[in-house]
Amino acid sequence: MSTFDLLPEAVVVVDADGVIRTCNDRAYALLELTSDDVGQPLTKAIELQDDGGTVCDQLLPSNRFGRMAERLLRLHHSDGRLRPVAIAGRYLDDGGAVLTFRNAGRRERIDRLRSDLVATVSHEIRSPLTSVKGFTRTMLIKWERFSDEQKRTMLETINEDADRVTRLLKELLDVSRIDAGRVQLQRQRIDVVGLVKSVVSKAEQRPEGSGREIVVDVDEDLPNVFADPDKIEQIVTNLVENALKYAPESRIDVSVGRTDGMVRIEVADQGPGIPPDQVRRIFEKFGRGRDNRRSGTGLGLYITRGLAEAHGGRVGCESEVGDGSTFWLELPIDAEDVPTV
Ligand code: ADP
């Protein structure tokens, strides 16, 4: 194997007409080239498209001098998919060029996450702040004109908006701990049944939960689980609050039982359900249902999954459109063996 083949980047050397002179092993793999492609024009051997879907038939810009600025294009793979590749290069004295190709999928994912983050954070901060500013200003200007009752209502809204911003900041902190693998668990033996009952009773006392039918069905004989009670409470609360929020008319069934050495908690609703192609996505960072018009960050289930996995557990969802959703959490019964994350 030559040094050329050891390079981590795919390298293709072309002549002044764009014909492939040579390429390294990584280029054969990434660009799906074969030895028959050497001696052929590069743009015949591979198909590259720009963002607008136009096929690039000219890879060498016309100035033909020095370094080429990096370009992001899409490579048409044999499986029919378009994969992002970053292409850079340098001209050779004879008008040919050395081109490097890098798989840009990861970078594209990071860019997308970054813009999701900015969009979510700015929306989730701007809308409560607009309301806080509006109510405060109105009260300051027209203080005498409002009754105590009206002022109380406005102050309650301001209070809720401040809570919303605090919640967002806490979620972002949780996400950064999960991403860095630094979730700190204060494990102890916990009575899952008692914990679930207490989450349900707290949910019933909140405005969204009042008047809602939440039925709890538990296996009273369950062993304790060795886990962080605050984190498990956070997970179950998120699942119950989501059911209240996304299945507003429905009865909610919460059950705690045992399956294959795990304690299994289920939160089932008879709400609108989630289309199969979106079930995976809602556990991803900023993942939200496509038609979701309610406010939210799309971080709750991502955090839920991260916290469950930190315990050596799992979360999931079974759902049928029009028939409701069942979200479940499984925690190892004998979690003392699970390494602390
Ligand atoms: P958020 O509620 O802030 O959007 P989550 O991560 O908690 O974030 O939920 C992600 C998405 O999953 C929601 O936006 C919603 O589309 C969907 N979802 C969650 N729970 C339910 C449910 N019980 N029924 C229907 N859709 C749900």
mmCIF file of C-alpha atoms and ligand atoms in Angstrom:
data_model
loop_
_atom_site.group_PDB
_atom_site.id
_atom_site.type_symbol
_atom_site.label_atom_id
_atom_site.label_comp_id
_atom_site.label_asym_id
_atom_site.label_seq_id
_atom_site.Cartn_x
_atom_site.Cartn_y
_atom_site.Cartn_z
ATOM 1 C CA MET A 1 0.000 0.000 0.000
ATOM 2 C CA SER A 2 1.395 3.405 -0.952
ATOM 3 C CA THR A 3 1.436 6.488 1.289
ATOM 4 C CA PHE A 4 -1.135 7.944 -1.099
ATOM 5 C CA ASP A 5 -3.526 5.140 -0.121
ATOM 6 C CA LEU A 6 -3.032 5.811 3.588
ATOM 7 C CA LEU A 7 -4.488 9.331 3.325
ATOM 8 C CA PRO A 8 -7.802 9.663 5.178
ATOM 9 C CA GLU A 9 -9.269 11.785 2.391
ATOM 10 C CA ALA A 10 -10.303 10.634 -1.036
ATOM 11 C CA VAL A 11 -7.798 12.088 -3.517
ATOM 12 C CA VAL A 12 -8.190 12.169 -7.288
ATOM 13 C CA VAL A 13 -5.562 13.627 -9.631
ATOM 14 C CA VAL A 14 -6.954 14.889 -12.931
ATOM 15 C CA ASP A 15 -5.282 16.368 -15.983
ATOM 16 C CA ALA A 16 -6.120 19.746 -17.575
ATOM 17 C CA ASP A 17 -9.109 18.132 -19.384
ATOM 18 C CA GLY A 18 -10.500 16.734 -16.151
ATOM 19 C CA VAL A 19 -9.481 13.156 -17.026
ATOM 20 C CA ILE A 20 -8.611 10.944 -14.040
ATOM 21 C CA ARG A 21 -4.882 10.249 -13.893
ATOM 22 C CA THR A 22 -4.828 8.425 -10.616
ATOM 23 C CA CYS A 23 -6.709 8.135 -7.336
ATOM 24 C CA ASN A 24 -6.206 6.595 -3.908
ATOM 25 C CA ASP A 25 -8.025 3.712 -2.191
ATOM 26 C CA ARG A 26 -10.283 6.052 -0.245
ATOM 27 C CA ALA A 27 -11.409 7.684 -3.522
ATOM 28 C CA TYR A 28 -12.242 4.253 -4.987
ATOM 29 C CA ALA A 29 -14.385 3.574 -1.915
ATOM 30 C CA LEU A 30 -16.042 6.966 -1.365
ATOM 31 C CA LEU A 31 -16.692 7.763 -5.026
ATOM 32 C CA GLU A 32 -17.381 4.134 -6.004
ATOM 33 C CA LEU A 33 -14.736 4.284 -8.728
ATOM 34 C CA THR A 34 -13.213 1.244 -10.440
ATOM 35 C CA SER A 35 -9.837 0.913 -12.166
ATOM 36 C CA ASP A 36 -11.703 1.279 -15.504
ATOM 37 C CA ASP A 37 -12.544 4.852 -14.557
ATOM 38 C CA VAL A 38 -8.872 5.868 -14.598
ATOM 39 C CA GLY A 39 -8.317 7.517 -18.001
ATOM 40 C CA GLN A 40 -11.981 8.658 -18.129
ATOM 41 C CA PRO A 41 -13.234 12.205 -17.453
ATOM 42 C CA LEU A 42 -14.069 12.453 -13.746
ATOM 43 C CA THR A 43 -17.492 13.980 -14.450
ATOM 44 C CA LYS A 44 -18.349 10.889 -16.539
ATOM 45 C CA ALA A 45 -17.169 8.496 -13.816
ATOM 46 C CA ILE A 46 -19.200 10.130 -11.062
ATOM 47 C CA GLU A 47 -22.306 12.272 -11.051
ATOM 48 C CA LEU A 48 -22.251 15.380 -8.886
ATOM 49 C CA GLN A 49 -25.143 17.754 -8.434
ATOM 50 C CA ASP A 50 -25.438 21.136 -6.824
ATOM 51 C CA ASP A 51 -28.133 22.014 -4.269
ATOM 52 C CA GLY A 52 -30.564 22.925 -7.012
ATOM 53 C CA GLY A 53 -30.202 19.442 -8.580
ATOM 54 C CA THR A 54 -28.158 20.642 -11.597
ATOM 55 C CA VAL A 55 -25.537 18.127 -12.685
ATOM 56 C CA CYS A 56 -21.994 19.561 -12.562
ATOM 57 C CA ASP A 57 -20.142 18.910 -15.784
ATOM 58 C CA GLN A 58 -17.228 21.183 -14.896
ATOM 59 C CA LEU A 59 -15.284 20.479 -11.707
ATOM 60 C CA LEU A 60 -12.286 22.657 -12.469
ATOM 61 C CA PRO A 61 -13.071 26.369 -12.166
ATOM 62 C CA SER A 62 -11.707 28.485 -15.018
ATOM 63 C CA ASN A 63 -9.007 30.492 -13.186
ATOM 64 C CA ARG A 64 -6.761 27.352 -13.105
ATOM 65 C CA PHE A 65 -4.389 28.758 -10.526
ATOM 66 C CA GLY A 66 -3.527 27.970 -6.908
ATOM 67 C CA ARG A 67 -6.065 26.643 -4.464
ATOM 68 C CA MET A 68 -9.712 25.866 -5.233
ATOM 69 C CA ALA A 69 -12.296 27.052 -2.708
ATOM 70 C CA GLU A 70 -14.144 24.187 -1.042
ATOM 71 C CA ARG A 71 -17.532 23.362 -2.574
ATOM 72 C CA LEU A 72 -20.348 21.284 -1.154
ATOM 73 C CA LEU A 73 -21.977 19.058 -3.776
ATOM 74 C CA ARG A 74 -24.115 15.917 -3.800
ATOM 75 C CA LEU A 75 -22.757 12.657 -5.094
ATOM 76 C CA HIS A 76 -25.163 10.306 -6.825
ATOM 77 C CA HIS A 77 -24.550 6.871 -5.327
ATOM 78 C CA SER A 78 -25.296 3.527 -6.948
ATOM 79 C CA ASP A 79 -28.060 2.994 -4.341
ATOM 80 C CA GLY A 80 -29.834 5.985 -5.871
ATOM 81 C CA ARG A 81 -29.179 8.268 -2.919
ATOM 82 C CA LEU A 82 -27.503 11.653 -3.030
ATOM 83 C CA ARG A 83 -24.726 11.988 -0.443
ATOM 84 C CA PRO A 84 -23.132 15.330 0.454
ATOM 85 C CA VAL A 85 -19.426 15.627 -0.339
ATOM 86 C CA ALA A 86 -17.052 18.528 0.258
ATOM 87 C CA ILE A 87 -14.623 19.042 -2.619
ATOM 88 C CA ALA A 88 -11.444 21.086 -2.437
ATOM 89 C CA GLY A 89 -8.262 21.055 -4.463
ATOM 90 C CA ARG A 90 -5.158 22.659 -5.808
ATOM 91 C CA TYR A 91 -4.049 23.246 -9.402
ATOM 92 C CA LEU A 92 -0.882 21.686 -10.757
ATOM 93 C CA ASP A 93 1.524 23.594 -12.997
ATOM 94 C CA ASP A 94 0.336 21.695 -16.107
ATOM 95 C CA GLY A 95 -3.310 22.818 -15.610
ATOM 96 C CA GLY A 96 -4.331 19.528 -14.017
ATOM 97 C CA ALA A 97 -5.416 19.394 -10.384
ATOM 98 C CA VAL A 98 -5.353 17.372 -7.191
ATOM 99 C CA LEU A 99 -8.894 17.100 -5.847
ATOM 100 C CA THR A 100 -9.905 15.956 -2.365
ATOM 101 C CA PHE A 101 -13.362 14.657 -1.502
ATOM 102 C CA ARG A 102 -14.766 14.355 1.999
ATOM 103 C CA ASN A 103 -18.000 12.817 3.171
ATOM 104 C CA ALA A 104 -19.878 15.898 4.387
ATOM 105 C CA GLY A 105 -22.878 14.061 5.869
ATOM 106 C CA ARG A 106 -21.734 14.620 9.447
ATOM 107 C CA ARG A 107 -21.028 18.288 8.820
ATOM 108 C CA GLU A 108 -24.429 18.725 7.198
ATOM 109 C CA ARG A 109 -26.106 17.055 10.184
ATOM 110 C CA ILE A 110 -24.225 19.350 12.576
ATOM 111 C CA ASP A 111 -25.184 22.427 10.518
ATOM 112 C CA ARG A 112 -28.815 21.319 10.535
ATOM 113 C CA LEU A 113 -28.770 20.749 14.308
ATOM 114 C CA ARG A 114 -27.171 24.133 14.827
ATOM 115 C CA SER A 115 -29.844 25.924 12.818
ATOM 116 C CA ASP A 116 -32.596 23.887 14.581
ATOM 117 C CA LEU A 117 -31.059 24.985 17.878
ATOM 118 C CA VAL A 118 -31.001 28.651 16.907
ATOM 119 C CA ALA A 119 -34.561 28.509 15.523
ATOM 120 C CA THR A 120 -35.985 26.703 18.565
ATOM 121 C CA VAL A 121 -34.131 28.742 21.154
ATOM 122 C CA SER A 122 -34.942 32.061 19.547
ATOM 123 C CA HIS A 123 -38.622 31.166 19.140
ATOM 124 C CA GLU A 124 -38.945 29.702 22.636
ATOM 125 C CA ILE A 125 -37.305 32.761 24.163
ATOM 126 C CA ARG A 126 -38.787 35.424 21.938
ATOM 127 C CA SER A 127 -42.451 34.515 22.382
ATOM 128 C CA PRO A 128 -42.489 34.495 26.216
ATOM 129 C CA LEU A 129 -40.307 37.614 26.294
ATOM 130 C CA THR A 130 -42.666 39.437 23.928
ATOM 131 C CA SER A 131 -45.535 38.586 26.219
ATOM 132 C CA VAL A 132 -43.615 39.566 29.401
ATOM 133 C CA LYS A 133 -42.622 42.862 27.804
ATOM 134 C CA GLY A 134 -46.184 43.538 26.552
ATOM 135 C CA PHE A 135 -47.906 42.865 29.873
ATOM 136 C CA THR A 136 -45.297 44.707 31.942
ATOM 137 C CA ARG A 137 -45.464 47.748 29.714
ATOM 138 C CA THR A 138 -49.270 47.781 29.682
ATOM 139 C CA MET A 139 -49.382 47.549 33.477
ATOM 140 C CA LEU A 140 -46.772 50.281 33.918
ATOM 141 C CA ILE A 141 -48.578 52.694 31.606
ATOM 142 C CA LYS A 142 -52.159 51.962 32.683
ATOM 143 C CA TRP A 143 -51.675 50.720 36.248
ATOM 144 C CA GLU A 144 -54.643 52.688 37.700
ATOM 145 C CA ARG A 145 -57.048 51.542 35.012
ATOM 146 C CA PHE A 146 -56.825 47.820 35.772
ATOM 147 C CA SER A 147 -58.636 46.013 38.537
ATOM 148 C CA ASP A 148 -56.651 43.849 40.972
ATOM 149 C CA GLU A 149 -58.115 40.792 39.271
ATOM 150 C CA GLN A 150 -56.852 41.916 35.833
ATOM 151 C CA LYS A 151 -53.416 42.683 37.234
ATOM 152 C CA ARG A 152 -53.273 39.269 38.868
ATOM 153 C CA THR A 153 -54.117 37.578 35.537
ATOM 154 C CA MET A 154 -51.336 39.493 33.780
ATOM 155 C CA LEU A 155 -48.831 38.693 36.537
ATOM 156 C CA GLU A 156 -49.759 35.003 36.303
ATOM 157 C CA THR A 157 -49.030 35.046 32.577
ATOM 158 C CA ILE A 158 -45.684 36.748 33.189
ATOM 159 C CA ASN A 159 -44.889 34.129 35.821
ATOM 160 C CA GLU A 160 -45.724 31.258 33.427
ATOM 161 C CA ASP A 161 -43.653 32.829 30.655
ATOM 162 C CA ALA A 162 -40.648 33.129 32.973
ATOM 163 C CA ASP A 163 -41.119 29.432 33.859
ATOM 164 C CA ARG A 164 -41.160 28.563 30.168
ATOM 165 C CA VAL A 165 -37.769 30.207 29.603
ATOM 166 C CA THR A 166 -36.334 28.527 32.724
ATOM 167 C CA ARG A 167 -37.625 25.147 31.451
ATOM 168 C CA LEU A 168 -35.957 25.699 28.101
ATOM 169 C CA LEU A 169 -32.626 26.496 29.761
ATOM 170 C CA LYS A 170 -32.885 23.385 31.924
ATOM 171 C CA GLU A 171 -33.634 21.266 28.853
ATOM 172 C CA LEU A 172 -30.632 22.680 27.013
ATOM 173 C CA LEU A 173 -28.424 21.895 29.995
ATOM 174 C CA ASP A 174 -29.760 18.321 30.114
ATOM 175 C CA VAL A 175 -29.111 17.918 26.391
ATOM 176 C CA SER A 176 -25.541 19.114 26.717
ATOM 177 C CA ARG A 177 -24.905 16.668 29.606
ATOM 178 C CA ILE A 178 -26.398 13.791 27.606
ATOM 179 C CA ASP A 179 -24.396 14.695 24.497
ATOM 180 C CA ALA A 180 -21.190 14.877 26.527
ATOM 181 C CA GLY A 181 -21.960 11.532 28.237
ATOM 182 C CA ARG A 182 -21.938 13.331 31.591
ATOM 183 C CA VAL A 183 -25.317 12.484 33.067
ATOM 184 C CA GLN A 184 -24.763 12.221 36.807
ATOM 185 C CA LEU A 185 -26.976 9.682 38.497
ATOM 186 C CA GLN A 186 -27.647 9.698 42.234
ATOM 187 C CA ARG A 187 -28.780 6.097 42.344
ATOM 188 C CA GLN A 188 -30.716 4.606 45.201
ATOM 189 C CA ARG A 189 -33.257 1.834 45.651
ATOM 190 C CA ILE A 190 -36.546 3.324 44.548
ATOM 191 C CA ASP A 191 -40.135 2.224 44.746
ATOM 192 C CA VAL A 192 -41.184 2.734 41.123
ATOM 193 C CA VAL A 193 -44.867 2.169 41.835
ATOM 194 C CA GLY A 194 -44.909 4.911 44.494
ATOM 195 C CA LEU A 195 -42.985 7.226 42.204
ATOM 196 C CA VAL A 196 -45.388 6.695 39.285
ATOM 197 C CA LYS A 197 -48.434 7.255 41.508
ATOM 198 C CA SER A 198 -46.935 10.491 42.792
ATOM 199 C CA VAL A 199 -46.194 11.736 39.233
ATOM 200 C CA VAL A 200 -49.809 11.041 38.254
ATOM 201 C CA SER A 201 -51.206 12.802 41.288
ATOM 202 C CA LYS A 202 -49.005 15.866 40.618
ATOM 203 C CA ALA A 203 -50.159 15.870 36.970
ATOM 204 C CA GLU A 204 -53.804 15.788 38.074
ATOM 205 C CA GLN A 205 -53.219 18.855 40.210
ATOM 206 C CA ARG A 206 -51.867 20.904 37.309
ATOM 207 C CA PRO A 207 -54.299 22.936 35.155
ATOM 208 C CA GLU A 208 -53.749 20.682 32.084
ATOM 209 C CA GLY A 209 -54.524 17.606 34.174
ATOM 210 C CA SER A 210 -57.598 18.807 35.986
ATOM 211 C CA GLY A 211 -60.708 16.898 35.017
ATOM 212 C CA ARG A 212 -58.685 14.368 33.015
ATOM 213 C CA GLU A 213 -59.129 10.645 33.483
ATOM 214 C CA ILE A 214 -55.782 9.069 34.336
ATOM 215 C CA VAL A 215 -56.095 5.395 35.223
ATOM 216 C CA VAL A 216 -53.197 3.765 37.048
ATOM 217 C CA ASP A 217 -52.718 0.002 36.980
ATOM 218 C CA VAL A 218 -49.718 -1.370 38.862
ATOM 219 C CA ASP A 219 -48.194 -4.667 39.812
ATOM 220 C CA GLU A 220 -47.808 -4.051 43.574
ATOM 221 C CA ASP A 221 -45.238 -6.858 43.908
ATOM 222 C CA LEU A 222 -42.468 -5.243 41.957
ATOM 223 C CA PRO A 223 -38.928 -5.220 43.341
ATOM 224 C CA ASN A 224 -37.248 -1.871 43.913
ATOM 225 C CA VAL A 225 -35.140 -0.462 41.122
ATOM 226 C CA PHE A 226 -31.682 1.002 41.678
ATOM 227 C CA ALA A 227 -32.007 4.347 39.921
ATOM 228 C CA ASP A 228 -31.944 8.118 40.272
ATOM 229 C CA PRO A 229 -35.444 9.050 41.517
ATOM 230 C CA ASP A 230 -35.349 12.618 40.154
ATOM 231 C CA LYS A 231 -34.406 11.426 36.678
ATOM 232 C CA ILE A 232 -37.031 8.671 36.627
ATOM 233 C CA GLU A 233 -39.609 11.192 37.807
ATOM 234 C CA GLN A 234 -38.505 13.527 35.009
ATOM 235 C CA ILE A 235 -38.976 10.750 32.418
ATOM 236 C CA VAL A 236 -42.408 9.640 33.625
ATOM 237 C CA THR A 237 -43.567 13.264 34.029
ATOM 238 C CA ASN A 238 -42.564 13.999 30.448
ATOM 239 C CA LEU A 239 -44.502 11.000 29.128
ATOM 240 C CA VAL A 240 -47.618 11.842 31.162
ATOM 241 C CA GLU A 241 -47.446 15.557 30.265
ATOM 242 C CA ASN A 242 -47.068 14.701 26.581
ATOM 243 C CA ALA A 243 -50.151 12.478 26.762
ATOM 244 C CA LEU A 244 -52.115 15.324 28.392
ATOM 245 C CA LYS A 245 -50.849 17.766 25.776
ATOM 246 C CA TYR A 246 -51.060 15.732 22.564
ATOM 247 C CA ALA A 247 -54.127 13.623 23.389
ATOM 248 C CA PRO A 248 -56.279 16.354 24.953
ATOM 249 C CA GLU A 249 -59.621 14.543 24.866
ATOM 250 C CA SER A 250 -58.383 11.099 25.731
ATOM 251 C CA ARG A 251 -58.290 8.971 28.846
ATOM 252 C CA ILE A 252 -54.740 8.078 29.856
ATOM 253 C CA ASP A 253 -53.660 4.672 31.130
ATOM 254 C CA VAL A 254 -50.478 4.420 33.147
ATOM 255 C CA SER A 255 -49.253 0.956 34.057
ATOM 256 C CA VAL A 256 -46.241 -0.471 35.863
ATOM 257 C CA GLY A 257 -45.327 -4.122 35.412
ATOM 258 C CA ARG A 258 -42.475 -6.482 34.812
ATOM 259 C CA THR A 259 -41.040 -7.971 31.632
ATOM 260 C CA ASP A 260 -37.792 -9.949 30.980
ATOM 261 C CA GLY A 261 -35.852 -8.738 34.011
ATOM 262 C CA MET A 262 -37.017 -5.172 33.485
ATOM 263 C CA VAL A 263 -39.594 -2.961 35.147
ATOM 264 C CA ARG A 264 -41.837 -1.583 32.431
ATOM 265 C CA ILE A 265 -43.807 1.639 32.748
ATOM 266 C CA GLU A 266 -46.351 2.416 30.050
ATOM 267 C CA VAL A 267 -48.237 5.636 29.370
ATOM 268 C CA ALA A 268 -51.001 5.038 26.844
ATOM 269 C CA ASP A 269 -53.423 7.487 25.311
ATOM 270 C CA GLN A 270 -56.173 7.238 22.725
ATOM 271 C CA GLY A 271 -55.159 10.466 21.008
ATOM 272 C CA PRO A 272 -54.302 11.171 17.367
ATOM 273 C CA GLY A 273 -51.322 8.781 17.291
ATOM 274 C CA ILE A 274 -48.079 9.271 15.376
ATOM 275 C CA PRO A 275 -47.415 8.225 11.747
ATOM 276 C CA PRO A 276 -44.887 5.314 11.578
ATOM 277 C CA ASP A 277 -42.271 7.359 9.695
ATOM 278 C CA GLN A 278 -42.194 9.916 12.527
ATOM 279 C CA VAL A 279 -41.951 7.608 15.541
ATOM 280 C CA ARG A 280 -38.156 7.388 15.357
ATOM 281 C CA ARG A 281 -37.750 11.073 14.690
ATOM 282 C CA ILE A 282 -39.580 12.248 17.810
ATOM 283 C CA PHE A 283 -36.833 10.714 19.998
ATOM 284 C CA GLU A 284 -34.191 12.711 18.138
ATOM 285 C CA LYS A 285 -32.922 16.133 19.117
ATOM 286 C CA PHE A 286 -35.528 18.797 18.187
ATOM 287 C CA GLY A 287 -37.662 16.015 16.665
ATOM 288 C CA ARG A 288 -41.315 17.056 16.546
ATOM 289 C CA GLY A 289 -44.374 15.643 14.801
ATOM 290 C CA ARG A 290 -44.799 17.116 11.319
ATOM 291 C CA ASP A 291 -48.262 18.572 11.930
ATOM 292 C CA ASN A 292 -47.576 19.646 15.490
ATOM 293 C CA ARG A 293 -48.834 23.176 16.054
ATOM 294 C CA ARG A 294 -48.387 23.223 19.819
ATOM 295 C CA SER A 295 -45.496 25.071 21.325
ATOM 296 C CA GLY A 296 -42.521 22.972 22.385
ATOM 297 C CA THR A 297 -38.867 22.355 21.777
ATOM 298 C CA GLY A 298 -38.759 18.747 20.614
ATOM 299 C CA LEU A 299 -36.161 18.051 23.315
ATOM 300 C CA GLY A 300 -38.303 16.235 25.913
ATOM 301 C CA LEU A 301 -38.201 12.757 24.387
ATOM 302 C CA TYR A 302 -34.545 13.119 23.414
ATOM 303 C CA ILE A 303 -33.770 13.830 27.081
ATOM 304 C CA THR A 304 -36.075 10.997 28.150
ATOM 305 C CA ARG A 305 -34.175 8.569 25.949
ATOM 306 C CA GLY A 306 -30.778 9.861 27.144
ATOM 307 C CA LEU A 307 -31.754 9.519 30.816
ATOM 308 C CA ALA A 308 -33.220 6.031 30.295
ATOM 309 C CA GLU A 309 -30.080 4.852 28.496
ATOM 310 C CA ALA A 310 -27.867 6.321 31.247
ATOM 311 C CA HIS A 311 -29.673 3.877 33.572
ATOM 312 C CA GLY A 312 -29.097 0.957 31.196
ATOM 313 C CA GLY A 313 -32.762 1.203 30.240
ATOM 314 C CA ARG A 314 -34.770 1.887 27.095
ATOM 315 C CA VAL A 315 -37.722 3.942 25.917
ATOM 316 C CA GLY A 316 -39.958 3.479 22.926
ATOM 317 C CA CYS A 317 -43.325 4.137 21.432
ATOM 318 C CA GLU A 318 -45.970 2.077 19.699
ATOM 319 C CA SER A 319 -48.527 4.128 17.901
ATOM 320 C CA GLU A 320 -51.286 3.861 15.364
ATOM 321 C CA VAL A 321 -52.661 6.939 13.629
ATOM 322 C CA GLY A 322 -56.164 7.612 14.916
ATOM 323 C CA ASP A 323 -55.784 5.006 17.630
ATOM 324 C CA GLY A 324 -53.448 6.579 20.172
ATOM 325 C CA SER A 325 -49.894 6.045 21.352
ATOM 326 C CA THR A 326 -48.232 3.961 24.034
ATOM 327 C CA PHE A 327 -44.911 5.273 25.285
ATOM 328 C CA TRP A 328 -42.916 2.859 27.435
ATOM 329 C CA LEU A 329 -39.855 2.920 29.650
ATOM 330 C CA GLU A 330 -37.969 -0.206 30.705
ATOM 331 C CA LEU A 331 -35.461 -0.166 33.552
ATOM 332 C CA PRO A 332 -33.261 -3.074 34.597
ATOM 333 C CA ILE A 333 -34.469 -4.595 37.857
ATOM 334 C CA ASP A 334 -31.007 -5.394 39.064
ATOM 335 C CA ALA A 335 -29.414 -2.167 37.909
ATOM 336 C CA GLU A 336 -26.533 -2.335 40.378
ATOM 337 C CA ASP A 337 -24.565 -4.150 37.672
ATOM 338 C CA VAL A 338 -25.112 -1.335 35.205
ATOM 339 C CA PRO A 339 -22.056 0.937 35.016
ATOM 340 C CA THR A 340 -22.682 4.480 36.274
ATOM 341 C CA VAL A 341 -22.485 6.959 33.397
HETATM 342 P P1 ADP B 1 -42.158 18.729 22.467
HETATM 343 O O1 ADP B 1 -43.390 18.277 23.194
HETATM 344 O O2 ADP B 1 -41.482 19.902 23.092
HETATM 345 O O3 ADP B 1 -42.386 18.913 21.004
HETATM 346 P P2 ADP B 1 -41.072 16.029 22.913
HETATM 347 O O4 ADP B 1 -39.686 15.549 22.610
HETATM 348 O O5 ADP B 1 -41.601 15.777 24.267
HETATM 349 O O6 ADP B 1 -41.054 17.581 22.565
HETATM 350 O O7 ADP B 1 -42.049 15.361 21.867
HETATM 351 C C1 ADP B 1 -41.650 15.268 20.499
HETATM 352 C C2 ADP B 1 -42.856 15.157 19.604
HETATM 353 O O8 ADP B 1 -43.484 13.879 19.783
HETATM 354 C C3 ADP B 1 -43.970 16.155 19.901
HETATM 355 O O9 ADP B 1 -43.671 17.391 19.270
HETATM 356 C C4 ADP B 1 -45.198 15.460 19.316
HETATM 357 O O10 ADP B 1 -45.272 15.712 17.931
HETATM 358 C C5 ADP B 1 -44.859 13.978 19.508
HETATM 359 N N1 ADP B 1 -45.569 13.375 20.668
HETATM 360 C C6 ADP B 1 -45.070 13.175 21.903
HETATM 361 N N2 ADP B 1 -45.968 12.557 22.711
HETATM 362 C C7 ADP B 1 -47.074 12.348 21.948
HETATM 363 C C8 ADP B 1 -48.353 11.725 22.183
HETATM 364 N N3 ADP B 1 -48.678 11.214 23.380
HETATM 365 N N4 ADP B 1 -49.227 11.667 21.144
HETATM 366 C C9 ADP B 1 -48.899 12.179 19.926
HETATM 367 N N5 ADP B 1 -47.715 12.772 19.646
HETATM 368 C C10 ADP B 1 -46.811 12.856 20.625
#
